[in-house]
Coordinates of C-alpha atoms in Angstrom, one line a residue:
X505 CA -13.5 6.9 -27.8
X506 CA -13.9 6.3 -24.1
X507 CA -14.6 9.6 -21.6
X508 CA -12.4 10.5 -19.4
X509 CA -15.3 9.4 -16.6
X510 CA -15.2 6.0 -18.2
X511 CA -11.7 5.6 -17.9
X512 CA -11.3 6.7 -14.2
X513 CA -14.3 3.9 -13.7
X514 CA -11.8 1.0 -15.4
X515 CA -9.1 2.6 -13.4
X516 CA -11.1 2.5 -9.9
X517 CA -12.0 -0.7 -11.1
X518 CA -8.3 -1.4 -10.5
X519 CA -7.6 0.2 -7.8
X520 CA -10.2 -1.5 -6.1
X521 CA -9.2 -4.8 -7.1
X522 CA -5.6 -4.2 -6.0
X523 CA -6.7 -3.5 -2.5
X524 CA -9.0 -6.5 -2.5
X525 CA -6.6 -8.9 -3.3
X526 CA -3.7 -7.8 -1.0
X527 CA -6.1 -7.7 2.0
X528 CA -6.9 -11.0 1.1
X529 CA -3.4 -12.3 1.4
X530 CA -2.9 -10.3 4.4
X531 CA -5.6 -11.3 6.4
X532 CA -4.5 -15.1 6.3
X533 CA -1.3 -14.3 7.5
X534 CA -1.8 -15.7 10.7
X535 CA -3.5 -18.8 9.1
X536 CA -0.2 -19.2 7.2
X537 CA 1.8 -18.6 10.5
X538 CA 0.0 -21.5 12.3
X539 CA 0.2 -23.9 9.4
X540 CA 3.6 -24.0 8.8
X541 CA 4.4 -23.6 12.6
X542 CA 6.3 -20.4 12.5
X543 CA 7.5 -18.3 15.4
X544 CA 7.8 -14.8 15.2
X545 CA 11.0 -14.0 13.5
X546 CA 10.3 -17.0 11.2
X547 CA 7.3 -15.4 9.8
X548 CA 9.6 -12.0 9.9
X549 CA 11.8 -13.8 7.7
X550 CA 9.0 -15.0 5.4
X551 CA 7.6 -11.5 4.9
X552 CA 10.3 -10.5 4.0
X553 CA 10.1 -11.9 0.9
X554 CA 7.7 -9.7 -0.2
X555 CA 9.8 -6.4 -0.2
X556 CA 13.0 -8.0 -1.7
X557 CA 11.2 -9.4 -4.8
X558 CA 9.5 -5.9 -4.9
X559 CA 12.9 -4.3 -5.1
X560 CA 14.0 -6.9 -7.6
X561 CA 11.2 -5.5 -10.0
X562 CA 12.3 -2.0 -9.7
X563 CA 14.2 -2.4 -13.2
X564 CA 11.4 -4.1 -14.8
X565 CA 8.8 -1.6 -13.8
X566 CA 10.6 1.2 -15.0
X567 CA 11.8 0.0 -18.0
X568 CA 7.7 -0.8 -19.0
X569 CA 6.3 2.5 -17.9
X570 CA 8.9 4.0 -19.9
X571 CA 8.4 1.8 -22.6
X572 CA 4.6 0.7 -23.2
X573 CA 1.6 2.9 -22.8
X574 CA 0.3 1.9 -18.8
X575 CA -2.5 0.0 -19.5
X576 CA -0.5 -3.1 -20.9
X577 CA 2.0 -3.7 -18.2
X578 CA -0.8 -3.2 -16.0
X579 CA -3.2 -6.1 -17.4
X580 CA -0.1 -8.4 -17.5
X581 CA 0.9 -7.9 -14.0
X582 CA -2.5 -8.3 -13.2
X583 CA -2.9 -12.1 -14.2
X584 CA 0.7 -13.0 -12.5
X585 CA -0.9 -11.7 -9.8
X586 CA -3.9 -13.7 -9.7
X587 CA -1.6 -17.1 -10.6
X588 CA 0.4 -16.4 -7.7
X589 CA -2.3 -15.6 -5.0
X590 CA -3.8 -19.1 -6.2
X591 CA -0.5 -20.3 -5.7
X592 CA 0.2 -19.3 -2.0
X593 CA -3.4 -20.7 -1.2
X594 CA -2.8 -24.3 -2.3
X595 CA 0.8 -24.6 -1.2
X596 CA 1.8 -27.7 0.7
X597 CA 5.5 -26.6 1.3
X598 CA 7.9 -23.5 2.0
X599 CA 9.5 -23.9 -1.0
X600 CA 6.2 -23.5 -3.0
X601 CA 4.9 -20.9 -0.5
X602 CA 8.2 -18.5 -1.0
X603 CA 7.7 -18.6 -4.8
X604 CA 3.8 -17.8 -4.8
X605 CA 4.7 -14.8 -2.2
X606 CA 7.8 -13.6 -4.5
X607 CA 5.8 -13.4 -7.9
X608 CA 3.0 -12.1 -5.7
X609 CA 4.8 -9.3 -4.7
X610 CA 6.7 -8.5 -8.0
X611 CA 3.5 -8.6 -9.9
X612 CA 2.1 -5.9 -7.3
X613 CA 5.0 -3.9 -7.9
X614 CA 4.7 -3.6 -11.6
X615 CA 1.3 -3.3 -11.4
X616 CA 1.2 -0.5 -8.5
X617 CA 3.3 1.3 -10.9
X618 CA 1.3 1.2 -14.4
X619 CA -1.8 2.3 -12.1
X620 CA -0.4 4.9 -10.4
X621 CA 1.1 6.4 -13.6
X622 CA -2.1 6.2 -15.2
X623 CA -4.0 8.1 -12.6
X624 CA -1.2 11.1 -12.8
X625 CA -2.0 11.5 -16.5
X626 CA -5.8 10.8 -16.1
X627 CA -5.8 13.5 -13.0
X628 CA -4.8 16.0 -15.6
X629 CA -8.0 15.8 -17.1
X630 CA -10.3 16.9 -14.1
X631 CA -10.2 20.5 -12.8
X632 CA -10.4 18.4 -9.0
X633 CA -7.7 16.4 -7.7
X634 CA -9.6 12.8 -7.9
X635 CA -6.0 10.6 -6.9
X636 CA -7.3 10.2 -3.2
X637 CA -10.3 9.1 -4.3
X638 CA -8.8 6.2 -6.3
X639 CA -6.7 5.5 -3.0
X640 CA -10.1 5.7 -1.4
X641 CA -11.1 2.9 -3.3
X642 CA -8.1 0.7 -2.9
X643 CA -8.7 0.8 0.7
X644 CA -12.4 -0.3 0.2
X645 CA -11.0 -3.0 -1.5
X646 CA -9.2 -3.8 1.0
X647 CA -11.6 -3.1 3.1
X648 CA -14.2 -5.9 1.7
X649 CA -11.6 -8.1 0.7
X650 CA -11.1 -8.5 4.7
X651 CA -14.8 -8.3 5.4
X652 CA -15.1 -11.6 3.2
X653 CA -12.2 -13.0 4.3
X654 CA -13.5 -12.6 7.5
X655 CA -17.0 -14.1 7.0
X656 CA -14.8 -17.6 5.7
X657 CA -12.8 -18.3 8.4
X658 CA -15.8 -17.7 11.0
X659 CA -17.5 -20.1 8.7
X660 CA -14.2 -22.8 8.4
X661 CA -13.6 -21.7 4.5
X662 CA -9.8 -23.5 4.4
X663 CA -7.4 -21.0 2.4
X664 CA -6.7 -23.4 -0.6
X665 CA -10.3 -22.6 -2.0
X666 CA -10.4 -19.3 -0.5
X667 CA -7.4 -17.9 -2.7
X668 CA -8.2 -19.6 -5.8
X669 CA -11.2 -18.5 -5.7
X670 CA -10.8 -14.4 -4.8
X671 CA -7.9 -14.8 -8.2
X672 CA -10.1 -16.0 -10.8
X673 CA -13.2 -13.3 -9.8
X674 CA -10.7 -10.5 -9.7
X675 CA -9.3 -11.3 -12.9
X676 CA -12.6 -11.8 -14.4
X677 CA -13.5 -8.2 -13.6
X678 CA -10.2 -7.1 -14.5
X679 CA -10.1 -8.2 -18.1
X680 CA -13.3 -6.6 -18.6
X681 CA -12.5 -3.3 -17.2
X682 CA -9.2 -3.3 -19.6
X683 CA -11.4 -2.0 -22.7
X684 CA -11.8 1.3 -20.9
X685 CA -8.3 2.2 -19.4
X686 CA -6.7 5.7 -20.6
X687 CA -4.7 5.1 -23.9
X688 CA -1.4 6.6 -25.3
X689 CA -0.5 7.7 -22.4
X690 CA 3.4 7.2 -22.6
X691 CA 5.5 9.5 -21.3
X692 CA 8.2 10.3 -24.1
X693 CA 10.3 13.0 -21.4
X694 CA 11.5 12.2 -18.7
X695 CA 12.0 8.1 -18.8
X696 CA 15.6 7.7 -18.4
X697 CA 16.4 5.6 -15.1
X698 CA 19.1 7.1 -13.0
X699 CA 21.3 5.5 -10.7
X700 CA 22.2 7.5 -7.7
X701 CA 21.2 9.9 -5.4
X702 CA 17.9 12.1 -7.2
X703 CA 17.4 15.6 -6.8
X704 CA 16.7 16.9 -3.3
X705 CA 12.6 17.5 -3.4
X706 CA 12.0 13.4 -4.7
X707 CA 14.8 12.3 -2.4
X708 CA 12.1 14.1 0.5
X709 CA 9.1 12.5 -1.0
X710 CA 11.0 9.1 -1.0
X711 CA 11.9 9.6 2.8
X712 CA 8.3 10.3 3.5
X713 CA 6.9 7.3 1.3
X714 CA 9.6 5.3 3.2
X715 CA 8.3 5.9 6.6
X716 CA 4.6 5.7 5.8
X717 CA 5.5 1.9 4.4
X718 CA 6.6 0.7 7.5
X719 CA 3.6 2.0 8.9
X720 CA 1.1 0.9 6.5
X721 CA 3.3 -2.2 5.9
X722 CA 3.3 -3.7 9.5
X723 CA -0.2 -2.8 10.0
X724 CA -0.9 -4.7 6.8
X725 CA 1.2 -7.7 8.1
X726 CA 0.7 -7.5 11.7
X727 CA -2.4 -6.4 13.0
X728 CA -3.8 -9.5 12.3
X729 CA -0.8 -11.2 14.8
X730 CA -1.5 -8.3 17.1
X731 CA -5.3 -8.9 17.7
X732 CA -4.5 -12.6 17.8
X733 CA -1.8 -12.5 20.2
X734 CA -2.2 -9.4 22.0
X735 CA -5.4 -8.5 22.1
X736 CA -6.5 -12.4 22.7
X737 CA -9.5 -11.8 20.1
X738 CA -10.7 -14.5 18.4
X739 CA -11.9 -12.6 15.2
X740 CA -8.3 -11.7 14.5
X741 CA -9.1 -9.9 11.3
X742 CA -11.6 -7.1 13.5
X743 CA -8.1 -4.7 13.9
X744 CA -7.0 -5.0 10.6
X745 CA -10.5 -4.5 9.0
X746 CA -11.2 -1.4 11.4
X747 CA -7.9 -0.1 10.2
X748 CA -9.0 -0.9 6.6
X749 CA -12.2 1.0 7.2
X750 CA -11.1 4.4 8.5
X751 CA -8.0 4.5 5.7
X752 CA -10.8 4.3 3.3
X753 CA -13.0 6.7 4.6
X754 CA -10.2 8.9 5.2
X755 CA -9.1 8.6 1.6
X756 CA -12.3 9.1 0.3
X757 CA -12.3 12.5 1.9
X758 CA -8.4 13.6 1.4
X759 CA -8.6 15.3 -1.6
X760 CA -11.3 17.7 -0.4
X761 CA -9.3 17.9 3.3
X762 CA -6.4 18.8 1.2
X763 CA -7.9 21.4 -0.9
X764 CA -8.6 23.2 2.2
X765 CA -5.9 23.1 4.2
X766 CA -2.7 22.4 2.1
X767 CA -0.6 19.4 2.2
X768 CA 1.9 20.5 4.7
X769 CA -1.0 20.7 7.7
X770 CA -2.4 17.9 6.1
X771 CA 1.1 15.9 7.3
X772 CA 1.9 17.4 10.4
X773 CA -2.1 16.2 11.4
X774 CA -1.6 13.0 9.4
X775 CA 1.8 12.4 11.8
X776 CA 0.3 13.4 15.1
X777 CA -3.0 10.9 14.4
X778 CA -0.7 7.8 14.0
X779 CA 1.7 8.4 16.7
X780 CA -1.8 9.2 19.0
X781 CA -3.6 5.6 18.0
X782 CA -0.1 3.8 18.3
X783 CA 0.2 4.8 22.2
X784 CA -3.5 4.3 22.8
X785 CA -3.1 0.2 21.6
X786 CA 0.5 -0.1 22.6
X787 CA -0.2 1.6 26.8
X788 CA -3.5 -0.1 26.5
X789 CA -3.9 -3.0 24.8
X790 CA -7.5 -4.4 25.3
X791 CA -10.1 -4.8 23.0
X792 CA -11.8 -0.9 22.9
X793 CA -8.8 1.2 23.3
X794 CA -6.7 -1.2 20.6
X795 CA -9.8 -1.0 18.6
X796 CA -10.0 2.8 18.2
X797 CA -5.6 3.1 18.2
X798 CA -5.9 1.0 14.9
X799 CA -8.5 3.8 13.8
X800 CA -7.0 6.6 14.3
X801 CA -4.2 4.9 12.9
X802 CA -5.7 4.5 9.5
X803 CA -7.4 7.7 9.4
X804 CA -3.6 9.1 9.8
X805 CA -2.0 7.2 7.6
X806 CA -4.7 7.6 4.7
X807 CA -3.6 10.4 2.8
X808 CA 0.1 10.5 3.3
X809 CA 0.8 7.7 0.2
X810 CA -1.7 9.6 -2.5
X811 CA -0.6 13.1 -1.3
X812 CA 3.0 12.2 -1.9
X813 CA 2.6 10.6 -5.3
X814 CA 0.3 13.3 -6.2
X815 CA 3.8 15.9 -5.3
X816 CA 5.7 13.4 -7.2
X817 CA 3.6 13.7 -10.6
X818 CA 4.1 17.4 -10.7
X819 CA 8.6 16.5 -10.7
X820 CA 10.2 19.2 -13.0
X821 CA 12.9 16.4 -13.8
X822 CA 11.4 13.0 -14.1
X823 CA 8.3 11.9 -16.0
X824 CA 5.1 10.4 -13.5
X825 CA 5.6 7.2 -14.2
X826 CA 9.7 7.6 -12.9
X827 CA 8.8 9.7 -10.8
X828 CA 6.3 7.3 -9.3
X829 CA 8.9 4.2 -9.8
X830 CA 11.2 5.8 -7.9
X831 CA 9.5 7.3 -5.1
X832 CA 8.3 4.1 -5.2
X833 CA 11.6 2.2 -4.3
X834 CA 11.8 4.1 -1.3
X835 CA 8.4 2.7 -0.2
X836 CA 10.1 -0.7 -1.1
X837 CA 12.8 -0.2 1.6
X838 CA 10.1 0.3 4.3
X839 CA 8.4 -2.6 3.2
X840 CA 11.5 -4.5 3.5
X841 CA 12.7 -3.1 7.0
X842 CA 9.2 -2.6 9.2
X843 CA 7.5 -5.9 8.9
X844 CA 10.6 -7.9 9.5
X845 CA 11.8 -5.7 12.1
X846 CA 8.4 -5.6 14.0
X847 CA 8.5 -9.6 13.9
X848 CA 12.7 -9.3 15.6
X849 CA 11.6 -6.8 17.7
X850 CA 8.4 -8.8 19.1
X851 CA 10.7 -12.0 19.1
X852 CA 13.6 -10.0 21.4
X853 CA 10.7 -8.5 23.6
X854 CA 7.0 -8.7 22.9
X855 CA 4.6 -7.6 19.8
X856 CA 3.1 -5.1 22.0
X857 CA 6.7 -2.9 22.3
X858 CA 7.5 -3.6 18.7
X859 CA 5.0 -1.6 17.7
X860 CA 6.7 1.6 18.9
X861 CA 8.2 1.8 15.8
X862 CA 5.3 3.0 14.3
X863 CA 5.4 5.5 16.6
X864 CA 8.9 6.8 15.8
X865 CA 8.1 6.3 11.7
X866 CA 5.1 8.6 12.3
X867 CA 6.6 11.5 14.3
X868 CA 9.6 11.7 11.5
X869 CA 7.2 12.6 9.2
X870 CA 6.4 15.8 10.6
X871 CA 10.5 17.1 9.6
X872 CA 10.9 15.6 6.5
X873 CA 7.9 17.1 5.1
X874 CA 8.9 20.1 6.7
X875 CA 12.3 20.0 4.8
X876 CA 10.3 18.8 1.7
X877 CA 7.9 22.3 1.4
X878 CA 11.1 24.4 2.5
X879 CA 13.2 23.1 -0.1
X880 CA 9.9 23.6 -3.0
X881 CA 9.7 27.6 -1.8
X882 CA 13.4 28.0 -2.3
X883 CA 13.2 26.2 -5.9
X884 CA 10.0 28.8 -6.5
X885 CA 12.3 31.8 -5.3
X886 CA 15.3 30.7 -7.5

């Protein structure tokens, strides 16, 4: 029987892996946008993709975290997702392109799901919350996975061998990490999908997960483009892998910062961060002052994802993994709307402005969690 230490070492395992291999899709985003000659809305159009195919596997990931114990729907997902990253590096048209991006991003989804679920039931286990810490490491991932991506494009490394290659060592490490991953750990209360509006303290947590992903979304999708175009740096990937950096180091220490100070400070200083590093690269975008916006940036937006699916897992009427699924599709929605929307609003005006809508998703955090904590202590009272 595996410890629970082992098991949260297979899970980091995943969590890391995760973050490496959407970084490395990411940070080739401009590559892809001057292959296939793209303008900004066009590449708008292309990324969104990603969301709607995310959305489109909201049934399916529900239905196998209610179904399966996590760890298989996890491992499954897991090698469509290494097929399809191989797949957007070698493709020669749109047509193939769109397909490798839509299983990419419904793979994700599933598999975002099983791991998140797992590390609700696994934090059960440790008298410390320990959920940042696996967020900690997703950003790591991402972190290296744009380090190296970086080091290949300075040295000419063309994308169709730079995928490929980033898919079959992830998957490697993943299949050997399976062994180890928490067992029987389905949920047998709490699975039923509803349609419709939830009750009012997910519905919160969904508005907040919502506005973070447009946030951590375009940054994802756009400081690459940002750096390139407004920034006129030649390393593109230096914004996004200083953004990368500080999320990871802010992760890492979340769950402590937490401990300390409660969740809702933690938001209202999470909020106030963002909005801060969005204004310092948006009034002044030249290489230092963009540099340190994108890090205050990812410090900010570091622990408001694993603090709100940490709130989710403790849901009086849905089980983790629903809750998580559900929550979940609100993180869909901003996926869908911010990237797309940054690349109309930089098409209609310039990059630089679009990038106020960070600013605005960041500031409405600070009333929605607000709302979220009011309407807990009137449940408690009741």
């Amino acid at each position: 029987m595996k410890t629970e230490n082992q098991q949260r070492i297979a899970l980091s395992t995943y969590f890391f892996l995760s973050g490496f291999c959407f970084s490395t899709w990411a940070s080739r985003i401009p590559n892809i946008k001057m292959a296939f000659d793209l303008n900004e809305a066009e590449l708008g159009n292309l990324l969104m993709v990603m969301p709607v195919s995310s959305l489109i596997g909201l049934p399916v990931s529900g239905w196998l975290v209610s179904r399966f114990e996590s760890r298989y729907p996890l491992i499954v997902s897991f090698v469509l997702l290494a097929a399809s990253l191989s797949i957007i590096g070698i493709a020669d048209s749109l047509i193939l392109l769109i397909i490798g991006i839509f299983c990419f991003a419904f793979s994700m989804r599933i598999f975002n799901i099983a791991m998140n679920t797992q590390s609700l039931t696994l934090q059960k286990a440790f008298k410390r919350k320990i959920i940042g810490s696996f967020h900690g490491l997703w950003s790591t991932g991402g972190l290296l996975g744009v380090a190296f991506s970086t080091l290949l494009i300075k040295i000419d490394i063309p994308i169709y061998q730079h995928l490929p290659a980033v898919a079959i060592f992830t998957l490697i490490l993943a299949l050997i990490a399976f062994s180890s991953l928490l067992k029987k750990d389905r949920s047998t209360q709490g699975n039923k999908l509803r349609f419709g509006k939830p009750d009012k303290p997910t519905m919160y947590l969904g508005f907040i997960v919502f506005l973070a992903a447009i946030t951590e979304g375009g940054m994802f999708d756009w400081s690459g483009v940002y750096f390139k175009e407004v920034v006129n740096e030649d390393i593109f990937t230096l914004g996004y892998l200083i953004f990368m950096v500080f999320m990871a180091l802010s992760r890492f220490f979340s769950d402590r910062i937490v401990e300390r100070i409660g969740m809702e400070k933690n938001y209202i200083i999470s909020a106030s961060l963002v909005c801060l590093g969005v204004l310092l690269m948006v009034v002044f975008p030249y290489f230092w002052p963009a540099l340190i916006g994108f890090c205050l940036v990812g410090i900010g937006v570091a622990a408001v994802i694993p603090m709100t699916f940490l709130l989710a897992g403790s849901s009086e009427k849905y089980s983790p993994g629903m809750a998580i699924s559900i929550i979940t599709t609100y993180a869909i929605v901003g996926m869908l709307l911010g990237p797309p929307l940054v690349g109309y609003l930089a098409h209609l005006f310039n990059l630089k402005v679009s990038f106020i809508l960070f600013f605005i998703s960041a500031l409405m955090l600070i009333p929605i969690s607000q709302l979220f904590f009011k309407q807990k202590k009137e449940n408690v009272q009741e």
